[in-house]
mmCIF file of C-alpha atoms and ligand atoms in Angstrom:
data_model
loop_
_atom_site.group_PDB
_atom_site.id
_atom_site.type_symbol
_atom_site.label_atom_id
_atom_site.label_comp_id
_atom_site.label_asym_id
_atom_site.label_seq_id
_atom_site.Cartn_x
_atom_site.Cartn_y
_atom_site.Cartn_z
ATOM 1 C CA UNK U 7 54.225 136.210 118.650
ATOM 2 C CA UNK U 8 54.459 132.823 116.976
ATOM 3 C CA UNK U 9 56.119 132.912 113.540
ATOM 4 C CA UNK U 10 56.482 130.015 111.081
ATOM 5 C CA UNK U 11 59.934 129.070 109.731
ATOM 6 C CA UNK U 12 59.192 130.963 106.524
ATOM 7 C CA UNK U 13 58.114 134.055 108.458
ATOM 8 C CA UNK U 14 61.263 133.864 110.605
ATOM 9 C CA UNK U 15 63.332 133.680 107.434
ATOM 10 C CA UNK U 16 61.588 136.742 106.044
ATOM 11 C CA UNK U 17 62.293 138.653 109.242
ATOM 12 C CA UNK U 18 65.932 137.564 109.243
ATOM 13 C CA UNK U 19 66.471 139.017 105.776
ATOM 14 C CA UNK U 20 66.857 135.688 103.977
ATOM 15 C CA UNK U 21 64.392 136.853 101.321
ATOM 16 C CA UNK U 22 65.905 140.296 100.861
ATOM 17 C CA UNK U 23 66.045 143.605 102.657
ATOM 18 C CA UNK U 24 62.673 144.760 101.271
ATOM 19 C CA UNK U 25 60.853 141.717 102.642
ATOM 20 C CA UNK U 26 62.625 142.024 105.992
ATOM 21 C CA UNK U 27 61.578 145.680 106.291
ATOM 22 C CA UNK U 28 57.960 144.734 105.534
ATOM 23 C CA UNK U 29 58.011 141.893 108.053
ATOM 24 C CA UNK U 30 59.445 144.199 110.724
ATOM 25 C CA UNK U 31 56.435 146.501 110.270
ATOM 26 C CA UNK U 32 53.917 143.637 110.386
ATOM 27 C CA UNK U 33 55.545 142.036 113.445
ATOM 28 C CA UNK U 34 55.848 145.380 115.254
ATOM 29 C CA UNK U 35 52.109 145.994 114.810
ATOM 30 C CA UNK U 36 51.359 142.447 115.945
ATOM 31 C CA UNK U 37 53.434 142.927 119.096
ATOM 32 C CA UNK U 38 51.817 146.291 119.890
ATOM 33 C CA UNK U 39 48.310 144.836 119.567
ATOM 34 C CA UNK U 40 49.070 141.475 121.186
ATOM 35 C CA UNK U 41 48.590 139.262 118.127
ATOM 36 C CA UNK U 42 49.221 135.534 118.667
ATOM 37 C CA UNK U 43 50.388 134.925 115.108
ATOM 38 C CA UNK U 44 50.077 136.030 111.493
ATOM 39 C CA UNK U 45 47.277 135.163 109.101
ATOM 40 C CA UNK U 46 47.648 134.636 105.338
ATOM 41 C CA UNK U 47 46.104 137.325 103.182
ATOM 42 C CA UNK U 48 43.634 136.798 100.366
ATOM 43 C CA UNK U 49 44.217 140.297 98.953
ATOM 44 C CA UNK U 50 45.264 143.839 99.834
ATOM 45 C CA UNK U 51 44.300 147.361 98.893
ATOM 46 C CA UNK U 52 46.764 150.219 99.319
ATOM 47 C CA UNK U 53 46.071 153.907 99.965
ATOM 48 C CA UNK U 54 48.652 156.697 99.925
ATOM 49 C CA UNK U 55 48.876 156.767 96.139
ATOM 50 C CA UNK U 56 48.429 160.476 95.440
ATOM 51 C CA UNK U 57 51.697 162.350 95.092
ATOM 52 C CA UNK U 58 49.947 165.318 96.730
ATOM 53 C CA UNK U 59 49.612 163.256 99.906
ATOM 54 C CA UNK U 60 52.865 161.331 100.040
ATOM 55 C CA UNK U 61 55.199 163.963 98.536
ATOM 56 C CA UNK U 62 58.870 163.420 97.736
ATOM 57 C CA UNK U 63 59.595 161.673 101.029
ATOM 58 C CA UNK U 64 56.918 159.048 100.389
ATOM 59 C CA UNK U 65 57.957 158.599 96.776
ATOM 60 C CA UNK U 66 61.591 158.069 97.715
ATOM 61 C CA UNK U 67 60.574 155.598 100.433
ATOM 62 C CA UNK U 68 58.605 153.576 97.861
ATOM 63 C CA UNK U 69 61.399 153.621 95.284
ATOM 64 C CA UNK U 70 63.923 152.508 97.883
ATOM 65 C CA UNK U 71 61.635 149.634 98.888
ATOM 66 C CA UNK U 72 61.505 148.594 95.217
ATOM 67 C CA UNK U 73 65.317 148.672 95.017
ATOM 68 C CA UNK U 74 65.436 146.472 98.123
ATOM 69 C CA UNK U 75 63.433 143.847 96.252
ATOM 70 C CA UNK U 76 59.949 144.397 97.711
ATOM 71 C CA UNK U 77 57.289 142.566 95.660
ATOM 72 C CA UNK U 78 53.724 141.815 96.734
ATOM 73 C CA UNK U 79 52.789 138.227 97.609
ATOM 74 C CA UNK U 80 48.996 138.592 97.255
ATOM 75 C CA UNK U 81 46.645 140.233 94.786
ATOM 76 C CA UNK U 82 46.794 143.961 95.453
ATOM 77 C CA UNK U 83 44.978 147.034 94.160
ATOM 78 C CA UNK U 84 45.589 150.767 94.608
ATOM 79 C CA UNK U 85 43.553 153.716 95.797
ATOM 80 C CA UNK U 86 42.996 156.637 93.400
ATOM 81 C CA UNK U 87 45.765 158.952 92.312
ATOM 82 C CA UNK U 88 45.816 162.747 92.376
ATOM 83 C CA UNK U 89 45.086 162.953 88.636
ATOM 84 C CA UNK U 90 43.196 161.231 85.850
ATOM 85 C CA UNK U 91 45.372 158.184 85.243
ATOM 86 C CA UNK U 92 44.076 157.623 81.713
ATOM 87 C CA UNK U 93 44.184 161.142 80.225
ATOM 88 C CA UNK U 94 45.665 163.659 82.631
ATOM 89 C CA UNK U 95 46.607 166.130 79.864
ATOM 90 C CA UNK U 96 42.999 166.725 78.826
ATOM 91 C CA UNK U 97 41.302 166.398 82.178
ATOM 92 C CA UNK U 98 39.363 169.323 83.624
ATOM 93 C CA UNK U 99 41.504 168.760 86.734
ATOM 94 C CA UNK U 100 44.193 170.836 84.953
ATOM 95 C CA UNK U 101 47.032 168.713 86.266
ATOM 96 C CA UNK U 102 50.432 170.381 86.031
ATOM 97 C CA UNK U 103 53.032 168.357 84.060
ATOM 98 C CA UNK U 104 55.456 168.476 86.989
ATOM 99 C CA UNK U 105 52.821 166.921 89.266
ATOM 100 C CA UNK U 106 51.955 164.292 86.655
ATOM 101 C CA UNK U 107 55.627 163.308 86.312
ATOM 102 C CA UNK U 108 55.933 162.676 90.038
ATOM 103 C CA UNK U 109 52.557 160.913 90.160
ATOM 104 C CA UNK U 110 53.717 158.539 87.427
ATOM 105 C CA UNK U 111 56.842 157.771 89.436
ATOM 106 C CA UNK U 112 54.620 156.754 92.348
ATOM 107 C CA UNK U 113 52.461 154.529 90.123
ATOM 108 C CA UNK U 114 55.546 153.013 88.492
ATOM 109 C CA UNK U 115 57.016 152.165 91.896
ATOM 110 C CA UNK U 116 53.847 150.261 92.780
ATOM 111 C CA UNK U 117 53.900 148.560 89.366
ATOM 112 C CA UNK U 118 57.494 147.482 90.006
ATOM 113 C CA UNK U 119 56.293 145.830 93.217
ATOM 114 C CA UNK U 120 53.973 143.694 91.100
ATOM 115 C CA UNK U 121 50.797 145.720 91.658
ATOM 116 C CA UNK U 122 48.613 146.223 88.605
ATOM 117 C CA UNK U 123 47.696 149.867 88.333
ATOM 118 C CA UNK U 124 44.041 149.302 89.202
ATOM 119 C CA UNK U 125 43.381 152.651 90.837
ATOM 120 C CA UNK U 126 40.068 153.061 92.594
ATOM 121 C CA UNK U 127 38.569 153.376 96.051
ATOM 122 C CA UNK U 128 35.944 150.809 95.036
ATOM 123 C CA UNK U 129 38.156 147.785 94.307
ATOM 124 C CA UNK U 130 35.104 145.601 95.018
ATOM 125 C CA UNK U 131 33.568 146.890 91.743
ATOM 126 C CA UNK U 132 36.589 145.655 89.836
ATOM 127 C CA UNK U 133 38.398 142.477 90.746
ATOM 128 C CA UNK U 134 39.353 142.789 94.402
ATOM 129 C CA UNK U 135 36.140 141.425 95.901
ATOM 130 C CA UNK U 136 36.778 139.718 99.249
ATOM 131 C CA UNK U 137 34.507 136.782 100.071
ATOM 132 C CA UNK U 138 32.853 136.074 103.411
ATOM 133 C CA UNK U 139 35.601 135.069 105.850
ATOM 134 C CA UNK U 140 38.536 136.208 103.708
ATOM 135 C CA UNK U 141 41.381 137.924 105.540
ATOM 136 C CA UNK U 142 42.531 141.042 103.703
ATOM 137 C CA UNK U 143 44.588 144.171 104.434
ATOM 138 C CA UNK U 144 42.695 147.216 103.153
ATOM 139 C CA UNK U 145 43.735 150.778 103.828
ATOM 140 C CA UNK U 146 40.984 152.862 102.232
ATOM 141 C CA UNK U 147 38.508 153.520 105.024
ATOM 142 C CA UNK U 148 35.411 153.278 102.788
ATOM 143 C CA UNK U 149 36.663 150.015 101.291
ATOM 144 C CA UNK U 150 37.536 148.682 104.766
ATOM 145 C CA UNK U 151 34.014 149.212 106.067
ATOM 146 C CA UNK U 152 32.466 147.796 102.871
ATOM 147 C CA UNK U 153 34.665 144.687 103.006
ATOM 148 C CA UNK U 154 34.014 144.069 106.706
ATOM 149 C CA UNK U 155 30.298 144.870 106.720
ATOM 150 C CA UNK U 156 28.677 144.241 103.351
ATOM 151 C CA UNK U 157 31.023 141.418 102.315
ATOM 152 C CA UNK U 158 31.778 139.874 105.712
ATOM 153 C CA UNK U 159 35.539 139.820 105.157
ATOM 154 C CA UNK U 160 38.108 140.486 107.910
ATOM 155 C CA UNK U 161 40.314 143.554 107.745
ATOM 156 C CA UNK U 162 41.707 146.099 110.119
ATOM 157 C CA UNK U 163 41.636 149.746 109.150
ATOM 158 C CA UNK U 164 45.192 149.703 107.872
ATOM 159 C CA UNK U 165 47.389 152.663 107.070
ATOM 160 C CA UNK U 166 48.968 152.785 103.605
ATOM 161 C CA UNK U 167 52.431 151.568 104.761
ATOM 162 C CA UNK U 168 51.037 148.749 106.939
ATOM 163 C CA UNK U 169 48.760 147.467 104.149
ATOM 164 C CA UNK U 170 51.679 147.558 101.726
ATOM 165 C CA UNK U 171 53.976 145.805 104.200
ATOM 166 C CA UNK U 172 51.296 143.143 104.692
ATOM 167 C CA UNK U 173 50.954 142.687 100.934
ATOM 168 C CA UNK U 174 54.734 142.290 100.598
ATOM 169 C CA UNK U 175 54.850 139.466 103.160
ATOM 170 C CA UNK U 176 51.403 138.122 102.158
ATOM 171 C CA UNK U 177 50.302 138.111 105.794
ATOM 172 C CA UNK U 178 48.995 140.365 108.480
ATOM 173 C CA UNK U 179 49.008 140.169 112.261
ATOM 174 C CA UNK U 180 45.927 138.452 113.667
ATOM 175 C CA UNK U 181 44.394 141.097 115.935
ATOM 176 C CA UNK U 182 41.472 143.524 115.947
ATOM 177 C CA UNK U 183 38.886 142.844 113.260
ATOM 178 C CA UNK U 184 40.591 139.580 112.250
ATOM 179 C CA UNK U 185 39.106 138.010 115.410
ATOM 180 C CA UNK U 186 35.377 137.208 115.723
ATOM 181 C CA UNK U 187 35.280 138.295 119.368
ATOM 182 C CA UNK U 188 36.187 141.868 118.361
ATOM 183 C CA UNK U 189 33.384 142.166 115.829
ATOM 184 C CA UNK U 190 30.326 142.435 118.064
ATOM 185 C CA UNK U 191 28.192 145.575 117.966
ATOM 186 C CA UNK U 192 28.586 147.944 120.909
ATOM 187 C CA UNK U 193 26.219 150.638 119.646
ATOM 188 C CA UNK U 194 22.670 149.693 118.634
ATOM 189 C CA UNK U 195 20.987 152.394 116.552
ATOM 190 C CA UNK U 196 17.223 152.251 116.191
ATOM 191 C CA UNK U 197 16.547 154.052 112.896
ATOM 192 C CA UNK U 198 13.139 155.715 112.786
ATOM 193 C CA UNK U 199 13.441 158.038 109.823
ATOM 194 C CA UNK U 200 12.671 157.459 106.136
ATOM 195 C CA UNK U 201 15.665 156.584 103.963
ATOM 196 C CA UNK U 202 14.417 157.054 100.403
ATOM 197 C CA UNK U 203 17.753 156.921 98.578
ATOM 198 C CA UNK U 204 21.482 156.281 98.935
ATOM 199 C CA UNK U 205 22.140 159.922 99.833
ATOM 200 C CA UNK U 206 19.830 159.599 102.840
ATOM 201 C CA UNK U 207 21.808 156.500 103.888
ATOM 202 C CA UNK U 208 24.946 158.573 103.464
ATOM 203 C CA UNK U 209 23.704 161.307 105.812
ATOM 204 C CA UNK U 210 22.515 158.672 108.270
ATOM 205 C CA UNK U 211 25.993 157.127 108.084
ATOM 206 C CA UNK U 212 27.582 160.490 108.826
ATOM 207 C CA UNK U 213 25.401 160.938 111.879
ATOM 208 C CA UNK U 214 26.048 157.385 113.087
ATOM 209 C CA UNK U 215 29.792 157.802 112.523
ATOM 210 C CA UNK U 216 29.882 160.985 114.578
ATOM 211 C CA UNK U 217 28.153 159.231 117.476
ATOM 212 C CA UNK U 218 29.906 155.880 117.142
ATOM 213 C CA UNK U 219 33.472 157.183 116.569
ATOM 214 C CA UNK U 220 35.390 153.887 116.461
ATOM 215 C CA UNK U 221 32.670 151.664 117.892
ATOM 216 C CA UNK U 222 30.722 149.037 115.905
ATOM 217 C CA UNK U 223 27.160 150.144 115.163
ATOM 218 C CA UNK U 224 24.257 147.824 114.481
ATOM 219 C CA UNK U 225 21.395 149.451 112.576
ATOM 220 C CA UNK U 226 17.886 148.307 113.447
ATOM 221 C CA UNK U 227 14.672 149.328 111.713
ATOM 222 C CA UNK U 228 16.013 149.576 108.159
ATOM 223 C CA UNK U 229 12.850 148.810 106.240
ATOM 224 C CA UNK U 230 14.048 148.232 102.709
ATOM 225 C CA UNK U 231 16.755 145.973 101.376
ATOM 226 C CA UNK U 232 19.897 148.087 101.135
ATOM 227 C CA UNK U 233 21.458 148.365 97.693
ATOM 228 C CA UNK U 234 25.202 148.190 97.048
ATOM 229 C CA UNK U 235 25.153 151.976 96.813
ATOM 230 C CA UNK U 236 23.281 152.365 100.119
ATOM 231 C CA UNK U 237 25.983 150.288 101.813
ATOM 232 C CA UNK U 238 28.823 152.076 100.051
ATOM 233 C CA UNK U 239 27.626 155.579 100.916
ATOM 234 C CA UNK U 240 26.498 154.808 104.465
ATOM 235 C CA UNK U 241 29.721 152.993 105.338
ATOM 236 C CA UNK U 242 31.981 155.600 103.735
ATOM 237 C CA UNK U 243 30.275 158.345 105.738
ATOM 238 C CA UNK U 244 30.521 156.387 109.004
ATOM 239 C CA UNK U 245 34.226 155.871 108.378
ATOM 240 C CA UNK U 246 34.792 159.528 107.512
ATOM 241 C CA UNK U 247 32.799 161.033 110.376
ATOM 242 C CA UNK U 248 34.123 158.634 113.007
ATOM 243 C CA UNK U 249 36.476 155.721 112.681
ATOM 244 C CA UNK U 250 33.879 153.061 111.948
ATOM 245 C CA UNK U 251 35.399 149.991 110.285
ATOM 246 C CA UNK U 252 32.442 147.623 110.644
ATOM 247 C CA UNK U 253 28.685 147.900 111.031
ATOM 248 C CA UNK U 254 25.913 145.330 111.087
ATOM 249 C CA UNK U 255 22.379 145.313 109.725
ATOM 250 C CA UNK U 256 20.376 142.252 110.835
ATOM 251 C CA UNK U 257 19.094 140.310 107.857
ATOM 252 C CA UNK U 258 21.209 142.351 105.476
ATOM 253 C CA UNK U 259 24.887 141.998 106.361
ATOM 254 C CA UNK U 260 26.224 138.443 106.408
ATOM 255 C CA UNK U 261 27.754 138.339 109.861
ATOM 256 C CA UNK U 262 24.733 139.807 111.672
ATOM 257 C CA UNK U 263 22.523 137.328 109.877
ATOM 258 C CA UNK U 264 24.728 134.355 110.788
ATOM 259 C CA UNK U 265 25.359 135.291 114.419
ATOM 260 C CA UNK U 266 21.862 136.511 115.319
ATOM 261 C CA UNK U 267 21.388 138.148 118.740
ATOM 262 C CA UNK U 268 24.909 137.108 119.783
ATOM 263 C CA UNK U 269 26.293 139.837 117.484
ATOM 264 C CA UNK U 270 25.279 142.462 120.072
ATOM 265 C CA UNK U 271 27.788 142.873 122.903
ATOM 266 C CA UNK U 272 26.287 142.778 126.440
ATOM 267 C CA UNK U 273 27.572 146.288 127.200
ATOM 268 C CA UNK U 274 26.167 147.843 123.990
ATOM 269 C CA UNK U 275 24.653 151.331 124.180
ATOM 270 C CA UNK U 276 21.203 151.817 122.615
ATOM 271 C CA UNK U 277 20.206 155.054 120.825
ATOM 272 C CA UNK U 278 17.482 156.212 118.415
ATOM 273 C CA UNK U 279 17.829 158.385 115.323
ATOM 274 C CA UNK U 280 14.490 159.768 114.155
ATOM 275 C CA UNK U 281 15.621 162.700 112.030
ATOM 276 C CA UNK U 282 18.498 163.336 109.606
ATOM 277 C CA UNK U 283 18.536 167.107 110.205
ATOM 278 C CA UNK U 284 21.414 166.831 112.675
ATOM 279 C CA UNK U 285 23.422 164.995 110.008
ATOM 280 C CA UNK U 286 22.926 167.765 107.436
ATOM 281 C CA UNK U 287 23.745 170.346 110.118
ATOM 282 C CA UNK U 288 26.904 168.506 111.129
ATOM 283 C CA UNK U 289 28.069 168.512 107.511
ATOM 284 C CA UNK U 290 27.845 172.305 107.474
ATOM 285 C CA UNK U 291 25.947 172.540 104.188
ATOM 286 C CA UNK U 292 24.960 175.943 102.820
ATOM 287 C CA UNK U 293 21.203 176.292 102.702
ATOM 288 C CA UNK U 294 19.125 178.242 100.230
ATOM 289 C CA UNK U 295 19.050 178.838 96.491
ATOM 290 C CA UNK U 296 22.507 179.685 95.183
ATOM 291 C CA UNK U 297 24.642 179.457 92.038
ATOM 292 C CA UNK U 298 27.176 176.624 92.109
ATOM 293 C CA UNK U 299 30.167 175.933 89.919
ATOM 294 C CA UNK U 300 30.727 172.202 90.237
ATOM 295 C CA UNK U 301 28.807 168.958 90.622
ATOM 296 C CA UNK U 302 30.881 166.020 91.779
ATOM 297 C CA UNK U 303 29.869 162.367 91.820
ATOM 298 C CA UNK U 304 32.150 159.564 92.921
ATOM 299 C CA UNK U 305 33.372 159.841 96.492
ATOM 300 C CA UNK U 306 33.623 156.837 96.697
ATOM 301 C CA UNK U 307 33.915 156.057 92.965
ATOM 302 C CA UNK U 308 30.596 155.536 91.209
ATOM 303 C CA UNK U 309 29.119 152.214 90.190
ATOM 304 C CA UNK U 310 27.720 151.477 86.755
ATOM 305 C CA UNK U 311 24.254 151.684 88.306
ATOM 306 C CA UNK U 312 24.937 155.214 89.603
ATOM 307 C CA UNK U 313 26.131 156.232 86.129
ATOM 308 C CA UNK U 314 22.861 154.945 84.698
ATOM 309 C CA UNK U 315 20.948 157.019 87.255
ATOM 310 C CA UNK U 316 22.945 160.126 86.287
ATOM 311 C CA UNK U 317 22.113 159.534 82.618
ATOM 312 C CA UNK U 318 18.422 159.022 83.406
ATOM 313 C CA UNK U 319 18.337 162.274 85.380
ATOM 314 C CA UNK U 320 20.154 164.154 82.608
ATOM 315 C CA UNK U 321 17.631 162.897 80.075
ATOM 316 C CA UNK U 322 19.735 164.226 77.209
ATOM 317 C CA UNK U 323 19.962 167.803 78.590
ATOM 318 C CA UNK U 324 23.142 169.880 78.483
ATOM 319 C CA UNK U 325 24.726 171.018 81.737
ATOM 320 C CA UNK U 326 25.757 174.568 82.686
ATOM 321 C CA UNK U 327 28.281 173.807 85.435
ATOM 322 C CA UNK U 328 31.254 171.536 85.497
ATOM 323 C CA UNK U 329 30.222 167.999 86.376
ATOM 324 C CA UNK U 330 32.770 165.295 87.149
ATOM 325 C CA UNK U 331 31.979 161.635 87.543
ATOM 326 C CA UNK U 332 34.880 159.922 89.301
ATOM 327 C CA UNK U 333 35.111 156.267 88.462
ATOM 328 C CA UNK U 334 37.423 153.264 88.276
ATOM 329 C CA UNK U 335 38.886 152.896 84.775
ATOM 330 C CA UNK U 336 37.492 149.358 84.522
ATOM 331 C CA UNK U 337 33.958 150.528 85.417
ATOM 332 C CA UNK U 338 34.303 153.360 82.889
ATOM 333 C CA UNK U 339 35.054 150.732 80.239
ATOM 334 C CA UNK U 340 31.814 148.927 81.101
ATOM 335 C CA UNK U 341 29.990 152.259 80.923
ATOM 336 C CA UNK U 342 31.515 152.891 77.487
ATOM 337 C CA UNK U 343 30.391 149.476 76.280
ATOM 338 C CA UNK U 344 26.862 150.231 77.462
ATOM 339 C CA UNK U 345 26.818 153.752 75.972
ATOM 340 C CA UNK U 346 26.309 155.349 79.373
ATOM 341 C CA UNK U 347 29.681 157.108 79.485
ATOM 342 C CA UNK U 348 29.115 158.697 76.076
ATOM 343 C CA UNK U 349 25.766 160.120 77.172
ATOM 344 C CA UNK U 350 27.342 161.776 80.223
ATOM 345 C CA UNK U 351 29.981 163.323 77.953
ATOM 346 C CA UNK U 352 27.394 164.436 75.358
ATOM 347 C CA UNK U 353 25.617 166.363 78.111
ATOM 348 C CA UNK U 354 28.882 168.125 78.943
ATOM 349 C CA UNK U 355 29.948 165.999 81.923
ATOM 350 C CA UNK U 356 33.432 164.632 82.407
ATOM 351 C CA UNK U 357 34.572 161.209 83.518
ATOM 352 C CA UNK U 358 37.703 161.375 85.677
ATOM 353 C CA UNK U 359 39.340 157.961 85.736
ATOM 354 C CA UNK U 360 41.311 156.579 88.645
ATOM 355 C CA UNK U 361 41.373 159.973 90.333
ATOM 356 C CA UNK U 362 40.294 161.413 93.659
ATOM 357 C CA UNK U 363 39.441 165.110 93.745
ATOM 358 C CA UNK U 364 40.094 165.193 97.478
ATOM 359 C CA UNK U 365 43.735 164.199 97.136
ATOM 360 C CA UNK U 366 44.335 166.143 93.897
ATOM 361 C CA UNK U 367 45.820 169.628 93.782
ATOM 362 C CA UNK U 368 42.498 171.397 93.057
ATOM 363 C CA UNK U 369 43.402 175.055 93.625
ATOM 364 C CA UNK U 370 44.164 175.668 89.954
ATOM 365 C CA UNK U 371 40.592 174.825 88.929
ATOM 366 C CA UNK U 372 39.152 177.889 90.676
ATOM 367 C CA UNK U 373 36.233 175.812 91.996
ATOM 368 C CA UNK U 374 34.632 177.305 95.106
ATOM 369 C CA UNK U 375 31.338 175.484 95.581
ATOM 370 C CA UNK U 376 30.169 171.951 94.956
ATOM 371 C CA UNK U 377 26.996 169.902 94.966
ATOM 372 C CA UNK U 378 27.477 166.231 95.671
ATOM 373 C CA UNK U 379 25.403 163.186 96.514
ATOM 374 C CA UNK U 380 27.617 161.785 99.274
ATOM 375 C CA UNK U 381 28.260 162.891 102.828
ATOM 376 C CA UNK U 382 31.872 161.725 102.661
ATOM 377 C CA UNK U 383 32.496 163.815 99.551
ATOM 378 C CA UNK U 384 30.822 166.848 101.102
ATOM 379 C CA UNK U 385 32.741 166.473 104.353
ATOM 380 C CA UNK U 386 36.142 166.296 102.639
ATOM 381 C CA UNK U 387 35.420 168.929 99.976
ATOM 382 C CA UNK U 388 34.669 171.253 102.844
ATOM 383 C CA UNK U 389 37.449 170.270 105.240
ATOM 384 C CA UNK U 390 40.270 169.546 102.708
ATOM 385 C CA UNK U 391 39.404 171.851 99.815
ATOM 386 C CA UNK U 392 37.564 174.628 101.661
ATOM 387 C CA UNK U 393 34.561 174.539 99.298
ATOM 388 C CA UNK U 394 30.979 175.553 100.020
ATOM 389 C CA UNK U 395 29.020 172.306 99.927
ATOM 390 C CA UNK U 396 25.497 171.223 99.000
ATOM 391 C CA UNK U 397 24.203 167.689 99.420
ATOM 392 C CA UNK U 398 21.348 166.047 97.563
ATOM 393 C CA UNK U 399 20.497 162.871 95.725
ATOM 394 C CA UNK U 400 21.634 162.151 92.179
ATOM 395 C CA UNK U 401 18.544 163.771 90.604
ATOM 396 C CA UNK U 402 18.970 166.968 92.680
ATOM 397 C CA UNK U 403 22.666 167.202 91.832
ATOM 398 C CA UNK U 404 22.016 166.653 88.116
ATOM 399 C CA UNK U 405 19.338 169.363 88.227
ATOM 400 C CA UNK U 406 21.900 171.704 89.773
ATOM 401 C CA UNK U 407 24.336 170.865 86.962
ATOM 402 C CA UNK U 408 21.700 171.550 84.299
ATOM 403 C CA UNK U 409 20.528 174.867 85.788
ATOM 404 C CA UNK U 410 23.751 176.010 87.450
ATOM 405 C CA UNK U 411 21.679 176.647 90.570
ATOM 406 C CA UNK U 412 21.382 174.707 93.803
ATOM 407 C CA UNK U 413 17.645 174.867 94.496
ATOM 408 C CA UNK U 414 18.061 174.802 98.286
HETATM 409 FE FE1 F3S W 3 37.607 157.756 97.030
HETATM 410 FE FE2 F3S W 3 38.939 159.963 97.357
HETATM 411 FE FE3 F3S W 3 36.512 159.799 98.225
HETATM 412 S S1 F3S W 3 39.722 157.922 97.569
HETATM 413 S S2 F3S W 3 36.297 157.668 98.833
HETATM 414 S S3 F3S W 3 37.136 159.689 96.067
HETATM 415 S S4 F3S W 3 38.194 160.731 99.324
#
């Protein structure tokens, strides 16, 4: 692989042991995947932030990297933590002090690498918004697929360590989704079912992801213009159910629009989806009218628009179950300024800031069942947290929070 003089110097340790370690990781990946060279990064987004996930071994690895002088060379944001990063003591997550202490050590290690503690899985709602053609290293699967598809940026589906290594050297190896020739659709999905809201897009995404696995789907027949939320929920579900890192929608995603028919690979498989029932079945949702004890919005983190929809559906009513709205701290600030956050709290809901309930130690909450508006959230609440799951749109979930009953 061709390296510039500066890159050779990094690899040789002339810029410190931390930089050399990062460059070794980036070069190793480039060699494995046959990259010709490295490409400069416009930004990065790092997962593997929750102490629950990385544990003491991961924490010590990060702190050692800091001691070795590792500092990021491009703008970098972080995925959510395993607790509310603004007010963990009062959060309904009931975070244990010992966990919080270790979680802060993780966040401080990232801060010492020069990463602002912007903790969210929707960095594109804050200030890490890749432009068309930007090369980035993202390692949150829902953010990867959003950046590649909706925004037309170029990123591989990085792991946490490889995205961090890339951020430290400010470059990534040019292979995979960084090359136009690897971005053509090889699964064309004719969609012949109504998609009235973002939750329907989410279930469609889950179904597509299961079929596609790590292929690149192109969705045909989408009749309405997809909102930001439609893209976010559909892409997140595709990435969770399969390994989808990029999808195209002609006339709606930038690359499909620019490349026209050429975006479809000659060997592409063609399928039709005319019903979402298989998607709901694949999620394993519990059917029928049943009491629930939690409503969860924000997997991925909610937008300001979704918070407005929650408030509209609440219409000033008090809730009977727990209801958490997981959101980026910066988006919560906007919601405070608009009065939306206060109205959720007045109804009895809670905003959890910078947190992910999937990667938080949730056992202590005693929660056993959840209603949520996203297929990704449902899938992980079931598979990671062992909860009974119910999936509906924002209005249905709010109704469940108000009555304490999932209407089935
Ligand atoms: Fe975000 Fe956690 Fe879901 S990182 S996408 S809330 S699994």
